[in-house]
C-alpha positions as protocol buffer text, in pm:
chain_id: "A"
residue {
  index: 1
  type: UNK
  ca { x: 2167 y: 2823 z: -1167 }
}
residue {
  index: 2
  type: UNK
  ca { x: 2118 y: 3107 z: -951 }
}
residue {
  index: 3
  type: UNK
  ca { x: 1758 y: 3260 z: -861 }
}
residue {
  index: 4
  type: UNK
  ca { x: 1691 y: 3539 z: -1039 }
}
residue {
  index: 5
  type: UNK
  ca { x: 1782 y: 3890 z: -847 }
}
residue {
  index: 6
  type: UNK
  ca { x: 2033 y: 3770 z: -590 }
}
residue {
  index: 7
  type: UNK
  ca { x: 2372 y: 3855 z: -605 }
}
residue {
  index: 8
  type: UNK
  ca { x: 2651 y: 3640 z: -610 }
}
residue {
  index: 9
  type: UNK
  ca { x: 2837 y: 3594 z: -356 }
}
residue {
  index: 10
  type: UNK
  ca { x: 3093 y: 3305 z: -325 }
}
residue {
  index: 11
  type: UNK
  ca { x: 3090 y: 3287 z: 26 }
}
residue {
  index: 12
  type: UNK
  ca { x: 2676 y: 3303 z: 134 }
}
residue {
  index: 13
  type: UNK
  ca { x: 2691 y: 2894 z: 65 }
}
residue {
  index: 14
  type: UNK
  ca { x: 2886 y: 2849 z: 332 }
}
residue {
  index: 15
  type: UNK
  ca { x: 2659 y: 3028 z: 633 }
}
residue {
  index: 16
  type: UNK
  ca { x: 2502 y: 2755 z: 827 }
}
residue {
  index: 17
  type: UNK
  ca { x: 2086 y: 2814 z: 854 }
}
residue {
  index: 18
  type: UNK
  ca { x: 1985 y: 2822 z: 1193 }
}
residue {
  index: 19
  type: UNK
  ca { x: 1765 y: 2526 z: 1258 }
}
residue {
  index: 20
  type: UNK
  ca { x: 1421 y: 2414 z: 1241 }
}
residue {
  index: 21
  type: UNK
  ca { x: 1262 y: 2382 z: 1580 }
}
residue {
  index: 22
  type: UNK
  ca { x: 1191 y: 2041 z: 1476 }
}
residue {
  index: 23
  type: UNK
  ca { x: 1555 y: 1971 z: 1450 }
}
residue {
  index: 24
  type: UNK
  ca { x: 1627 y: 2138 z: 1746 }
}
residue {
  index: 25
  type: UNK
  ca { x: 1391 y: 1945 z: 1966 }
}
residue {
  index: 26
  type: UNK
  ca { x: 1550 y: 1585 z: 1763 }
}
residue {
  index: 27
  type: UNK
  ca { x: 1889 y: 1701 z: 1863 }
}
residue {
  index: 28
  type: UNK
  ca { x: 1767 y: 1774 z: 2240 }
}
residue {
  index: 29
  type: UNK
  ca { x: 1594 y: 1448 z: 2256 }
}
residue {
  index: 30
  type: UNK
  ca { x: 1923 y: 1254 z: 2118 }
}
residue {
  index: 31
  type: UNK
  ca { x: 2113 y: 1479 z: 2396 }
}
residue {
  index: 32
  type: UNK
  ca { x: 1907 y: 1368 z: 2684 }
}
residue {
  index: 33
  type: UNK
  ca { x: 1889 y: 1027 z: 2526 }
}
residue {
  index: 34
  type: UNK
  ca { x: 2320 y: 986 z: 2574 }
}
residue {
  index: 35
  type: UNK
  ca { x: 2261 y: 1156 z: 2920 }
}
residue {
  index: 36
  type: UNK
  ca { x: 2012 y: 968 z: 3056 }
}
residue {
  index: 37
  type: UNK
  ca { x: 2253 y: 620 z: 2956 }
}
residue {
  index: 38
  type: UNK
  ca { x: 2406 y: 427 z: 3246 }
}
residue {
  index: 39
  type: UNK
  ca { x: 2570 y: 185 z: 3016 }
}
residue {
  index: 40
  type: UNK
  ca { x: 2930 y: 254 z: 2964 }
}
residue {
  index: 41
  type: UNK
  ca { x: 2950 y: -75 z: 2732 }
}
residue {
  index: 42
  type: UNK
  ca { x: 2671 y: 124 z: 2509 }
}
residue {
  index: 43
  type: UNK
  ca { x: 2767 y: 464 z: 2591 }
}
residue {
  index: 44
  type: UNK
  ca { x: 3152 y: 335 z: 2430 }
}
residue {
  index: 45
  type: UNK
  ca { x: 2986 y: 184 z: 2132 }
}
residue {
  index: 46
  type: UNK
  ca { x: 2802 y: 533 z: 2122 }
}
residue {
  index: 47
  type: UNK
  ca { x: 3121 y: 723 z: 2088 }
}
residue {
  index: 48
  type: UNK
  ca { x: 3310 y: 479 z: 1881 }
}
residue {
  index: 49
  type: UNK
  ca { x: 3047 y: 514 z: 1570 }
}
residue {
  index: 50
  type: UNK
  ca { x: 3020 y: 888 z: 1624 }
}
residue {
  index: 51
  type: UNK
  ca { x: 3402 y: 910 z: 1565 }
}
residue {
  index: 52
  type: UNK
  ca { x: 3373 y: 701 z: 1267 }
}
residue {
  index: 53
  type: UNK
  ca { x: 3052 y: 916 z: 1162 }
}
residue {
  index: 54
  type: UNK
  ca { x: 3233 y: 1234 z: 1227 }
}
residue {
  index: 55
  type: UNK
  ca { x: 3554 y: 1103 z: 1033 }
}
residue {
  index: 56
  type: UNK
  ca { x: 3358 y: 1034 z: 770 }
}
residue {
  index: 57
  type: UNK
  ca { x: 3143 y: 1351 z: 736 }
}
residue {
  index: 58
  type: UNK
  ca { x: 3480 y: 1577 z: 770 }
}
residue {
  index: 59
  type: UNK
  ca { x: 3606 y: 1342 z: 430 }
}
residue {
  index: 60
  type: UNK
  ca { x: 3249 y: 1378 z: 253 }
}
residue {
  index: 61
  type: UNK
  ca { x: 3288 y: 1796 z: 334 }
}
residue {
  index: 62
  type: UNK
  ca { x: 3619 y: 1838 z: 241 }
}
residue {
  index: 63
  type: UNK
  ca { x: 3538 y: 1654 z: -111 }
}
residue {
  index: 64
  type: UNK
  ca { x: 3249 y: 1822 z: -148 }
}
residue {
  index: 65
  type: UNK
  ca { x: 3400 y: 2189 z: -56 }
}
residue {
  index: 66
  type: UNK
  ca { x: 3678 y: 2141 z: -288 }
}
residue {
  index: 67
  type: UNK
  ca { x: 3438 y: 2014 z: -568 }
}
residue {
  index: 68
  type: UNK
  ca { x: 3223 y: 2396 z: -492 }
}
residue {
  index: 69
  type: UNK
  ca { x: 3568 y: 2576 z: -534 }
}
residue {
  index: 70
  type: UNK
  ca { x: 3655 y: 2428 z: -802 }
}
residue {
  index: 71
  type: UNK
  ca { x: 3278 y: 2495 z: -1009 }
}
residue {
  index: 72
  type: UNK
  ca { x: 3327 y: 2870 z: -841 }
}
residue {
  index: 73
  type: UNK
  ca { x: 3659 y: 2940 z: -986 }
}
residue {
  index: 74
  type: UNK
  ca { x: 3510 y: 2792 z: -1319 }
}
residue {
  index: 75
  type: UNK
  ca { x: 3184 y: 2978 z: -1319 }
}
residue {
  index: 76
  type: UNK
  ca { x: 3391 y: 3304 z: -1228 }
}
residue {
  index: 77
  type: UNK
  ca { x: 3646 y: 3267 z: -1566 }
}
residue {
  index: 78
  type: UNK
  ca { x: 3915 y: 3196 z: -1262 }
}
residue {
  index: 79
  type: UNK
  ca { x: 4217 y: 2913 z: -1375 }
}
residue {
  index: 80
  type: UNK
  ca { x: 4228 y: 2563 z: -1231 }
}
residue {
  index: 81
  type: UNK
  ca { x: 4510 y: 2508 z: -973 }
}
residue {
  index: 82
  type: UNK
  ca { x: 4608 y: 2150 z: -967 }
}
């Protein structure tokens, strides 16, 4: 259910938040973390699970964007497109 006195607007879902400055500091650490690595054995087992991660996630969003579209176009009286 919406909150009470804010328009709809199918599209406000999708704008990112910027992030907390906790997350931005986790993100920097992780950065300087991979930086900092001389191991190329580690630094390939690195990038090899962040592909599969990333694979993943892009699956998971697609799913779950298609599931929003379709509850939009029902909340909104729209028809179901197969």
């Amino acid at each position: 259910m919406l909150p009470k006195n804010e328009p709809l607007n199918s599209f406000d879902w999708m704008v990112v938040n910027k992030p907390s400055l906790e997350e931005e500091l986790t993100l920097e650490r992780s950065i300087r973390s991979i930086e900092d690595c001389d191991n190329v054995d580690v630094l390939s087992q690195l990038c090899v699970a962040m592909a599969k991660a990333q694979h993943h996630q892009t699956r998971l969003l697609r799913q779950a964007v298609g599931h929003i579209a379709l509850l939009d176009a029902v909340l909104s009286g729209g028809e179901q497109k197969p």
